[in-house]
């Protein structure tokens, strides 16, 4: 009897979970289904399946958005921001986690304060500084801004993980003749795969989908990112939905693939860490 009740309970949990999954998956279906509809079909039956898989909307978006250019711009800025954030964040977190002097605690608190500082409050002085350094409409200017915005949280994640990592690992490496720099990058850094994957996922989502920084600092046509080109389909009175949805699908697909690939890596890393702990 108890076994039967447990089976019914598990069946009910599975049904509720499946319903919740369908609710969360519906917006993704809606976007991709709408991309194949004409304006008339979209207006008459917005929730139905498309009558035919017509790629005309995608061809229009590909040409009007200059998609290869804006995709390359977005990919360049995102990839460089992630790589530099991982190197700088891990390097800065190592002494903050290992040293006990008050000056290191002071710098750690400065990074924590950076997490709580909203970007909007620093927008005007930041624009004046970037303009003074002649970094407006440059890729490296945008990359530096994204690094400054995401570095406090990256340092916070790496420092928290390093505090739970035993010192004996790098001490053993140093006894074998490694310097501090080499023992960190060859012994400690490979252990931080879960944190590194988390930083890569969060930074890619933040930078790839960002709208404010490209709008303010990347005004020229050949420097634009995907989000700025998508905004050209949104008007004050009329929005071109037949082009906006295919544009969203094209912009989301690479990020979704990257997220799914890294999510598997994150699960393996977290599982390995839990077994080790």
PDB file of C-alpha atoms in Angstrom:
ATOM      1  CA  UNK A   1       0.000   0.000   0.000  1.00  0.00           C
ATOM      2  CA  UNK A   2       2.800   2.385   0.977  1.00  0.00           C
ATOM      3  CA  UNK A   3       4.650   1.459  -2.211  1.00  0.00           C
ATOM      4  CA  UNK A   4       1.539   2.268  -4.281  1.00  0.00           C
ATOM      5  CA  UNK A   5       1.121   5.666  -2.568  1.00  0.00           C
ATOM      6  CA  UNK A   6       4.791   6.439  -3.222  1.00  0.00           C
ATOM      7  CA  UNK A   7       4.390   5.518  -6.891  1.00  0.00           C
ATOM      8  CA  UNK A   8       1.278   7.716  -7.240  1.00  0.00           C
ATOM      9  CA  UNK A   9       3.132  10.604  -5.558  1.00  0.00           C
ATOM     10  CA  UNK A  10       6.094  10.238  -7.914  1.00  0.00           C
ATOM     11  CA  UNK A  11       3.711  10.063 -10.893  1.00  0.00           C
ATOM     12  CA  UNK A  12       2.018  13.275  -9.748  1.00  0.00           C
ATOM     13  CA  UNK A  13       5.382  15.025  -9.312  1.00  0.00           C
ATOM     14  CA  UNK A  14       6.430  13.979 -12.804  1.00  0.00           C
ATOM     15  CA  UNK A  15       3.183  15.273 -14.323  1.00  0.00           C
ATOM     16  CA  UNK A  16       3.508  18.636 -12.546  1.00  0.00           C
ATOM     17  CA  UNK A  17       7.169  18.884 -13.622  1.00  0.00           C
ATOM     18  CA  UNK A  18       6.236  18.114 -17.237  1.00  0.00           C
ATOM     19  CA  UNK A  19       3.519  20.802 -17.192  1.00  0.00           C
ATOM     20  CA  UNK A  20       5.949  23.388 -15.762  1.00  0.00           C
ATOM     21  CA  UNK A  21       8.550  22.429 -18.399  1.00  0.00           C
ATOM     22  CA  UNK A  22       5.974  22.917 -21.171  1.00  0.00           C
ATOM     23  CA  UNK A  23       5.021  26.340 -19.785  1.00  0.00           C
ATOM     24  CA  UNK A  24       8.672  27.465 -19.786  1.00  0.00           C
ATOM     25  CA  UNK A  25       9.319  25.967 -23.249  1.00  0.00           C
ATOM     26  CA  UNK A  26       6.285  27.633 -24.841  1.00  0.00           C
ATOM     27  CA  UNK A  27       7.915  31.100 -25.388  1.00  0.00           C
ATOM     28  CA  UNK A  28      10.781  29.397 -27.271  1.00  0.00           C
ATOM     29  CA  UNK A  29       8.298  27.506 -29.458  1.00  0.00           C
ATOM     30  CA  UNK A  30       6.315  30.708 -30.040  1.00  0.00           C
ATOM     31  CA  UNK A  31       9.385  32.632 -31.237  1.00  0.00           C
ATOM     32  CA  UNK A  32      10.607  29.924 -33.615  1.00  0.00           C
ATOM     33  CA  UNK A  33       7.086  29.125 -34.943  1.00  0.00           C
ATOM     34  CA  UNK A  34       6.387  32.807 -35.632  1.00  0.00           C
ATOM     35  CA  UNK A  35       9.569  33.208 -37.657  1.00  0.00           C
ATOM     36  CA  UNK A  36       8.107  31.093 -40.501  1.00  0.00           C
ATOM     37  CA  UNK A  37       4.769  32.944 -40.735  1.00  0.00           C
ATOM     38  CA  UNK A  38       3.764  35.748 -43.073  1.00  0.00           C
ATOM     39  CA  UNK A  39       2.337  39.014 -41.696  1.00  0.00           C
ATOM     40  CA  UNK A  40      -1.204  37.897 -42.533  1.00  0.00           C
ATOM     41  CA  UNK A  41      -0.793  34.486 -40.913  1.00  0.00           C
ATOM     42  CA  UNK A  42       0.836  36.038 -37.847  1.00  0.00           C
ATOM     43  CA  UNK A  43      -2.099  38.417 -37.399  1.00  0.00           C
ATOM     44  CA  UNK A  44      -4.870  35.873 -38.074  1.00  0.00           C
ATOM     45  CA  UNK A  45      -3.492  32.880 -36.129  1.00  0.00           C
ATOM     46  CA  UNK A  46      -0.616  33.910 -33.847  1.00  0.00           C
ATOM     47  CA  UNK A  47      -0.754  30.742 -31.711  1.00  0.00           C
ATOM     48  CA  UNK A  48      -1.112  28.134 -34.473  1.00  0.00           C
ATOM     49  CA  UNK A  49       1.549  26.076 -36.244  1.00  0.00           C
ATOM     50  CA  UNK A  50       2.942  27.691 -39.434  1.00  0.00           C
ATOM     51  CA  UNK A  51       1.271  26.365 -42.568  1.00  0.00           C
ATOM     52  CA  UNK A  52       4.658  26.085 -44.324  1.00  0.00           C
ATOM     53  CA  UNK A  53       8.332  26.514 -43.397  1.00  0.00           C
ATOM     54  CA  UNK A  54       9.049  29.636 -45.428  1.00  0.00           C
ATOM     55  CA  UNK A  55      12.633  30.956 -44.864  1.00  0.00           C
ATOM     56  CA  UNK A  56      11.797  34.334 -46.477  1.00  0.00           C
ATOM     57  CA  UNK A  57      11.825  36.174 -43.126  1.00  0.00           C
ATOM     58  CA  UNK A  58      15.270  34.801 -42.243  1.00  0.00           C
ATOM     59  CA  UNK A  59      16.700  35.873 -45.622  1.00  0.00           C
ATOM     60  CA  UNK A  60      15.335  39.394 -45.125  1.00  0.00           C
ATOM     61  CA  UNK A  61      16.738  39.631 -41.596  1.00  0.00           C
ATOM     62  CA  UNK A  62      20.113  38.244 -42.688  1.00  0.00           C
ATOM     63  CA  UNK A  63      20.454  41.020 -45.278  1.00  0.00           C
ATOM     64  CA  UNK A  64      18.898  43.930 -43.374  1.00  0.00           C
ATOM     65  CA  UNK A  65      20.766  43.303 -40.117  1.00  0.00           C
ATOM     66  CA  UNK A  66      24.101  42.719 -41.902  1.00  0.00           C
ATOM     67  CA  UNK A  67      24.101  39.654 -39.706  1.00  0.00           C
ATOM     68  CA  UNK A  68      27.652  38.330 -40.399  1.00  0.00           C
ATOM     69  CA  UNK A  69      29.115  41.722 -39.381  1.00  0.00           C
ATOM     70  CA  UNK A  70      27.051  42.235 -36.224  1.00  0.00           C
ATOM     71  CA  UNK A  71      27.510  38.583 -35.240  1.00  0.00           C
ATOM     72  CA  UNK A  72      31.307  38.878 -35.604  1.00  0.00           C
ATOM     73  CA  UNK A  73      31.296  42.123 -33.561  1.00  0.00           C
ATOM     74  CA  UNK A  74      29.234  40.559 -30.763  1.00  0.00           C
ATOM     75  CA  UNK A  75      31.300  37.363 -30.754  1.00  0.00           C
ATOM     76  CA  UNK A  76      34.602  39.291 -30.640  1.00  0.00           C
ATOM     77  CA  UNK A  77      33.542  41.502 -27.733  1.00  0.00           C
ATOM     78  CA  UNK A  78      32.004  38.616 -25.776  1.00  0.00           C
ATOM     79  CA  UNK A  79      34.917  36.183 -26.270  1.00  0.00           C
ATOM     80  CA  UNK A  80      37.595  38.757 -25.377  1.00  0.00           C
ATOM     81  CA  UNK A  81      35.633  39.910 -22.310  1.00  0.00           C
ATOM     82  CA  UNK A  82      35.256  36.319 -21.045  1.00  0.00           C
ATOM     83  CA  UNK A  83      38.927  35.402 -21.611  1.00  0.00           C
ATOM     84  CA  UNK A  84      40.301  38.545 -19.928  1.00  0.00           C
ATOM     85  CA  UNK A  85      37.805  38.313 -17.053  1.00  0.00           C
ATOM     86  CA  UNK A  86      38.861  34.729 -16.289  1.00  0.00           C
ATOM     87  CA  UNK A  87      42.581  35.607 -16.333  1.00  0.00           C
ATOM     88  CA  UNK A  88      42.250  38.843 -14.335  1.00  0.00           C
ATOM     89  CA  UNK A  89      39.593  37.522 -11.929  1.00  0.00           C
ATOM     90  CA  UNK A  90      41.508  34.347 -11.061  1.00  0.00           C
ATOM     91  CA  UNK A  91      44.800  36.235 -10.692  1.00  0.00           C
ATOM     92  CA  UNK A  92      43.257  38.890  -8.438  1.00  0.00           C
ATOM     93  CA  UNK A  93      41.344  36.381  -6.309  1.00  0.00           C
ATOM     94  CA  UNK A  94      44.373  34.213  -5.496  1.00  0.00           C
ATOM     95  CA  UNK A  95      46.190  36.671  -3.144  1.00  0.00           C
ATOM     96  CA  UNK A  96      42.859  37.930  -1.758  1.00  0.00           C
ATOM     97  CA  UNK A  97      41.970  34.366  -0.701  1.00  0.00           C
ATOM     98  CA  UNK A  98      45.403  33.286   0.516  1.00  0.00           C
ATOM     99  CA  UNK A  99      46.804  36.382   2.304  1.00  0.00           C
ATOM    100  CA  UNK A 100      45.488  37.398   5.738  1.00  0.00           C
ATOM    101  CA  UNK A 101      46.841  40.981   5.935  1.00  0.00           C
ATOM    102  CA  UNK A 102      44.260  43.740   6.366  1.00  0.00           C
ATOM    103  CA  UNK A 103      45.220  45.460   3.121  1.00  0.00           C
ATOM    104  CA  UNK A 104      44.061  42.413   1.137  1.00  0.00           C
ATOM    105  CA  UNK A 105      40.772  42.362   3.061  1.00  0.00           C
ATOM    106  CA  UNK A 106      40.375  46.067   2.212  1.00  0.00           C
ATOM    107  CA  UNK A 107      40.821  45.406  -1.519  1.00  0.00           C
ATOM    108  CA  UNK A 108      38.423  42.449  -1.298  1.00  0.00           C
ATOM    109  CA  UNK A 109      35.761  44.722   0.242  1.00  0.00           C
ATOM    110  CA  UNK A 110      36.358  47.234  -2.577  1.00  0.00           C
ATOM    111  CA  UNK A 111      35.480  44.498  -5.099  1.00  0.00           C
ATOM    112  CA  UNK A 112      32.373  43.580  -3.066  1.00  0.00           C
ATOM    113  CA  UNK A 113      31.271  47.237  -3.121  1.00  0.00           C
ATOM    114  CA  UNK A 114      31.627  47.137  -6.919  1.00  0.00           C
ATOM    115  CA  UNK A 115      28.937  44.430  -7.077  1.00  0.00           C
ATOM    116  CA  UNK A 116      26.411  46.704  -5.377  1.00  0.00           C
ATOM    117  CA  UNK A 117      27.166  49.788  -7.510  1.00  0.00           C
ATOM    118  CA  UNK A 118      24.483  50.130 -10.236  1.00  0.00           C
ATOM    119  CA  UNK A 119      25.779  50.844 -13.743  1.00  0.00           C
ATOM    120  CA  UNK A 120      23.303  53.699 -14.274  1.00  0.00           C
ATOM    121  CA  UNK A 121      24.837  55.724 -11.423  1.00  0.00           C
ATOM    122  CA  UNK A 122      28.268  55.648 -13.102  1.00  0.00           C
ATOM    123  CA  UNK A 123      27.081  56.035 -16.686  1.00  0.00           C
ATOM    124  CA  UNK A 124      27.741  59.781 -17.143  1.00  0.00           C
ATOM    125  CA  UNK A 125      31.272  59.915 -15.589  1.00  0.00           C
ATOM    126  CA  UNK A 126      32.115  56.651 -17.394  1.00  0.00           C
ATOM    127  CA  UNK A 127      31.132  58.114 -20.761  1.00  0.00           C
ATOM    128  CA  UNK A 128      33.242  61.239 -20.080  1.00  0.00           C
ATOM    129  CA  UNK A 129      36.226  59.067 -19.142  1.00  0.00           C
ATOM    130  CA  UNK A 130      35.878  56.800 -22.187  1.00  0.00           C
ATOM    131  CA  UNK A 131      35.442  59.812 -24.468  1.00  0.00           C
ATOM    132  CA  UNK A 132      38.519  61.498 -22.932  1.00  0.00           C
ATOM    133  CA  UNK A 133      40.582  58.361 -23.646  1.00  0.00           C
ATOM    134  CA  UNK A 134      39.265  58.255 -27.256  1.00  0.00           C
ATOM    135  CA  UNK A 135      37.783  54.786 -26.741  1.00  0.00           C
ATOM    136  CA  UNK A 136      34.268  55.511 -28.046  1.00  0.00           C
ATOM    137  CA  UNK A 137      33.403  53.368 -31.096  1.00  0.00           C
ATOM    138  CA  UNK A 138      36.280  50.971 -30.425  1.00  0.00           C
ATOM    139  CA  UNK A 139      36.114  47.279 -29.622  1.00  0.00           C
ATOM    140  CA  UNK A 140      38.730  47.465 -26.870  1.00  0.00           C
ATOM    141  CA  UNK A 141      36.819  50.329 -25.221  1.00  0.00           C
ATOM    142  CA  UNK A 142      33.664  48.200 -24.967  1.00  0.00           C
ATOM    143  CA  UNK A 143      35.692  45.194 -23.760  1.00  0.00           C
ATOM    144  CA  UNK A 144      37.314  47.283 -20.997  1.00  0.00           C
ATOM    145  CA  UNK A 145      33.885  48.498 -19.861  1.00  0.00           C
ATOM    146  CA  UNK A 146      32.505  44.944 -19.679  1.00  0.00           C
ATOM    147  CA  UNK A 147      35.568  43.785 -17.744  1.00  0.00           C
ATOM    148  CA  UNK A 148      35.146  46.625 -15.245  1.00  0.00           C
ATOM    149  CA  UNK A 149      31.439  45.846 -14.829  1.00  0.00           C
ATOM    150  CA  UNK A 150      31.847  42.073 -14.336  1.00  0.00           C
ATOM    151  CA  UNK A 151      35.210  41.868 -12.533  1.00  0.00           C
ATOM    152  CA  UNK A 152      33.851  42.409  -8.959  1.00  0.00           C
ATOM    153  CA  UNK A 153      31.449  39.451  -9.177  1.00  0.00           C
ATOM    154  CA  UNK A 154      34.110  37.310 -10.883  1.00  0.00           C
ATOM    155  CA  UNK A 155      36.598  38.024  -8.077  1.00  0.00           C
ATOM    156  CA  UNK A 156      33.882  37.251  -5.530  1.00  0.00           C
ATOM    157  CA  UNK A 157      33.223  33.811  -7.087  1.00  0.00           C
ATOM    158  CA  UNK A 158      36.907  32.875  -7.445  1.00  0.00           C
ATOM    159  CA  UNK A 159      37.789  34.087  -3.924  1.00  0.00           C
ATOM    160  CA  UNK A 160      34.984  32.066  -2.349  1.00  0.00           C
ATOM    161  CA  UNK A 161      36.107  28.899  -4.145  1.00  0.00           C
ATOM    162  CA  UNK A 162      39.809  29.422  -3.360  1.00  0.00           C
ATOM    163  CA  UNK A 163      39.099  29.835   0.361  1.00  0.00           C
ATOM    164  CA  UNK A 164      37.728  26.282   0.399  1.00  0.00           C
ATOM    165  CA  UNK A 165      40.717  24.868  -1.541  1.00  0.00           C
ATOM    166  CA  UNK A 166      43.473  23.380   0.688  1.00  0.00           C
ATOM    167  CA  UNK A 167      46.827  25.194   0.658  1.00  0.00           C
ATOM    168  CA  UNK A 168      48.668  21.869   0.713  1.00  0.00           C
ATOM    169  CA  UNK A 169      48.175  21.495  -3.044  1.00  0.00           C
ATOM    170  CA  UNK A 170      50.275  24.493  -4.080  1.00  0.00           C
ATOM    171  CA  UNK A 171      52.701  23.893  -1.172  1.00  0.00           C
ATOM    172  CA  UNK A 172      53.365  20.409  -2.565  1.00  0.00           C
ATOM    173  CA  UNK A 173      53.900  21.897  -6.020  1.00  0.00           C
ATOM    174  CA  UNK A 174      56.323  24.484  -4.614  1.00  0.00           C
ATOM    175  CA  UNK A 175      58.280  21.745  -2.814  1.00  0.00           C
ATOM    176  CA  UNK A 176      58.640  20.085  -6.228  1.00  0.00           C
ATOM    177  CA  UNK A 177      60.256  23.280  -7.514  1.00  0.00           C
ATOM    178  CA  UNK A 178      57.333  25.276  -8.947  1.00  0.00           C
ATOM    179  CA  UNK A 179      57.146  29.027  -8.454  1.00  0.00           C
ATOM    180  CA  UNK A 180      54.010  30.613  -6.970  1.00  0.00           C
ATOM    181  CA  UNK A 181      52.869  31.676 -10.449  1.00  0.00           C
ATOM    182  CA  UNK A 182      53.379  28.194 -11.950  1.00  0.00           C
ATOM    183  CA  UNK A 183      51.888  26.324  -8.985  1.00  0.00           C
ATOM    184  CA  UNK A 184      48.734  28.453  -9.253  1.00  0.00           C
ATOM    185  CA  UNK A 185      48.200  28.040 -13.008  1.00  0.00           C
ATOM    186  CA  UNK A 186      49.174  24.345 -13.163  1.00  0.00           C
ATOM    187  CA  UNK A 187      47.753  23.085  -9.844  1.00  0.00           C
ATOM    188  CA  UNK A 188      44.991  25.378  -8.560  1.00  0.00           C
ATOM    189  CA  UNK A 189      43.505  26.873 -11.713  1.00  0.00           C
ATOM    190  CA  UNK A 190      42.495  23.490 -13.269  1.00  0.00           C
ATOM    191  CA  UNK A 191      40.552  22.736 -10.068  1.00  0.00           C
ATOM    192  CA  UNK A 192      38.453  25.866 -10.570  1.00  0.00           C
ATOM    193  CA  UNK A 193      36.638  24.547 -13.654  1.00  0.00           C
ATOM    194  CA  UNK A 194      33.135  24.881 -12.088  1.00  0.00           C
ATOM    195  CA  UNK A 195      33.759  28.550 -11.193  1.00  0.00           C
ATOM    196  CA  UNK A 196      35.380  29.251 -14.566  1.00  0.00           C
ATOM    197  CA  UNK A 197      32.393  27.716 -16.358  1.00  0.00           C
ATOM    198  CA  UNK A 198      30.024  29.779 -14.205  1.00  0.00           C
ATOM    199  CA  UNK A 199      31.938  32.977 -15.006  1.00  0.00           C
ATOM    200  CA  UNK A 200      31.892  32.137 -18.735  1.00  0.00           C
ATOM    201  CA  UNK A 201      28.126  31.475 -18.757  1.00  0.00           C
ATOM    202  CA  UNK A 202      27.157  34.547 -16.714  1.00  0.00           C
ATOM    203  CA  UNK A 203      29.485  36.865 -18.642  1.00  0.00           C
ATOM    204  CA  UNK A 204      28.347  35.584 -22.031  1.00  0.00           C
ATOM    205  CA  UNK A 205      24.687  36.139 -21.088  1.00  0.00           C
ATOM    206  CA  UNK A 206      25.436  39.609 -19.716  1.00  0.00           C
ATOM    207  CA  UNK A 207      27.605  40.827 -22.622  1.00  0.00           C
ATOM    208  CA  UNK A 208      25.810  39.143 -25.546  1.00  0.00           C
ATOM    209  CA  UNK A 209      22.366  40.459 -24.515  1.00  0.00           C
ATOM    210  CA  UNK A 210      23.504  43.887 -23.334  1.00  0.00           C
ATOM    211  CA  UNK A 211      21.880  46.902 -24.961  1.00  0.00           C
ATOM    212  CA  UNK A 212      23.027  49.988 -23.011  1.00  0.00           C
ATOM    213  CA  UNK A 213      26.812  49.791 -23.559  1.00  0.00           C
ATOM    214  CA  UNK A 214      26.610  49.263 -27.375  1.00  0.00           C
ATOM    215  CA  UNK A 215      23.966  52.014 -27.618  1.00  0.00           C
ATOM    216  CA  UNK A 216      26.195  54.536 -25.831  1.00  0.00           C
ATOM    217  CA  UNK A 217      29.701  53.516 -26.873  1.00  0.00           C
ATOM    218  CA  UNK A 218      29.332  51.756 -30.286  1.00  0.00           C
ATOM    219  CA  UNK A 219      27.381  54.184 -32.465  1.00  0.00           C
ATOM    220  CA  UNK A 220      29.012  53.591 -35.859  1.00  0.00           C
ATOM    221  CA  UNK A 221      27.366  51.145 -38.270  1.00  0.00           C
ATOM    222  CA  UNK A 222      30.301  48.738 -38.623  1.00  0.00           C
ATOM    223  CA  UNK A 223      30.763  48.526 -34.818  1.00  0.00           C
ATOM    224  CA  UNK A 224      27.154  47.665 -33.979  1.00  0.00           C
ATOM    225  CA  UNK A 225      26.172  44.517 -32.105  1.00  0.00           C
ATOM    226  CA  UNK A 226      23.142  42.228 -32.555  1.00  0.00           C
ATOM    227  CA  UNK A 227      20.953  43.917 -29.939  1.00  0.00           C
ATOM    228  CA  UNK A 228      21.349  47.358 -31.560  1.00  0.00           C
ATOM    229  CA  UNK A 229      20.428  46.005 -35.013  1.00  0.00           C
ATOM    230  CA  UNK A 230      17.395  44.216 -33.537  1.00  0.00           C
ATOM    231  CA  UNK A 231      16.234  47.523 -32.084  1.00  0.00           C
ATOM    232  CA  UNK A 232      15.961  48.990 -35.600  1.00  0.00           C
ATOM    233  CA  UNK A 233      12.886  46.756 -36.128  1.00  0.00           C
ATOM    234  CA  UNK A 234      11.137  48.397 -33.136  1.00  0.00           C
ATOM    235  CA  UNK A 235       9.404  51.668 -33.935  1.00  0.00           C
ATOM    236  CA  UNK A 236       7.517  54.199 -31.856  1.00  0.00           C
ATOM    237  CA  UNK A 237       4.180  53.324 -33.456  1.00  0.00           C
ATOM    238  CA  UNK A 238       4.833  50.161 -35.524  1.00  0.00           C
ATOM    239  CA  UNK A 239       7.045  47.172 -34.739  1.00  0.00           C
ATOM    240  CA  UNK A 240       8.098  44.838 -37.550  1.00  0.00           C
ATOM    241  CA  UNK A 241       7.306  41.551 -35.789  1.00  0.00           C
ATOM    242  CA  UNK A 242       7.892  39.422 -38.910  1.00  0.00           C
ATOM    243  CA  UNK A 243      11.570  40.516 -38.878  1.00  0.00           C
ATOM    244  CA  UNK A 244      12.041  40.955 -35.133  1.00  0.00           C
ATOM    245  CA  UNK A 245      11.274  37.302 -34.276  1.00  0.00           C
ATOM    246  CA  UNK A 246      13.658  35.786 -36.869  1.00  0.00           C
ATOM    247  CA  UNK A 247      16.311  38.217 -35.660  1.00  0.00           C
ATOM    248  CA  UNK A 248      15.755  37.075 -32.080  1.00  0.00           C
ATOM    249  CA  UNK A 249      15.975  33.428 -33.151  1.00  0.00           C
ATOM    250  CA  UNK A 250      19.251  34.023 -35.001  1.00  0.00           C
ATOM    251  CA  UNK A 251      20.753  35.913 -32.064  1.00  0.00           C
ATOM    252  CA  UNK A 252      19.641  33.420 -29.403  1.00  0.00           C
ATOM    253  CA  UNK A 253      20.671  30.203 -31.176  1.00  0.00           C
ATOM    254  CA  UNK A 254      24.514  30.521 -30.800  1.00  0.00           C
ATOM    255  CA  UNK A 255      24.178  31.582 -27.174  1.00  0.00           C
ATOM    256  CA  UNK A 256      21.773  28.702 -26.463  1.00  0.00           C
ATOM    257  CA  UNK A 257      24.190  26.160 -27.990  1.00  0.00           C
ATOM    258  CA  UNK A 258      27.095  27.609 -25.993  1.00  0.00           C
ATOM    259  CA  UNK A 259      25.055  27.518 -22.789  1.00  0.00           C
ATOM    260  CA  UNK A 260      23.978  23.882 -23.285  1.00  0.00           C
ATOM    261  CA  UNK A 261      27.565  22.800 -24.032  1.00  0.00           C
ATOM    262  CA  UNK A 262      28.947  24.568 -20.961  1.00  0.00           C
ATOM    263  CA  UNK A 263      26.068  23.446 -18.763  1.00  0.00           C
ATOM    264  CA  UNK A 264      27.151  19.812 -19.215  1.00  0.00           C
ATOM    265  CA  UNK A 265      30.667  20.806 -18.240  1.00  0.00           C
ATOM    266  CA  UNK A 266      29.384  22.676 -15.187  1.00  0.00           C
ATOM    267  CA  UNK A 267      27.341  19.677 -14.007  1.00  0.00           C
ATOM    268  CA  UNK A 268      30.385  17.383 -14.313  1.00  0.00           C
ATOM    269  CA  UNK A 269      32.562  19.879 -12.460  1.00  0.00           C
ATOM    270  CA  UNK A 270      30.083  20.405  -9.634  1.00  0.00           C
ATOM    271  CA  UNK A 271      29.546  16.629  -9.309  1.00  0.00           C
ATOM    272  CA  UNK A 272      33.316  16.029  -9.172  1.00  0.00           C
ATOM    273  CA  UNK A 273      33.674  18.737  -6.539  1.00  0.00           C
ATOM    274  CA  UNK A 274      30.910  17.289  -4.373  1.00  0.00           C
ATOM    275  CA  UNK A 275      32.465  13.806  -4.489  1.00  0.00           C
ATOM    276  CA  UNK A 276      35.863  15.253  -3.651  1.00  0.00           C
ATOM    277  CA  UNK A 277      34.410  17.241  -0.720  1.00  0.00           C
TER     278      UNK A 277
END
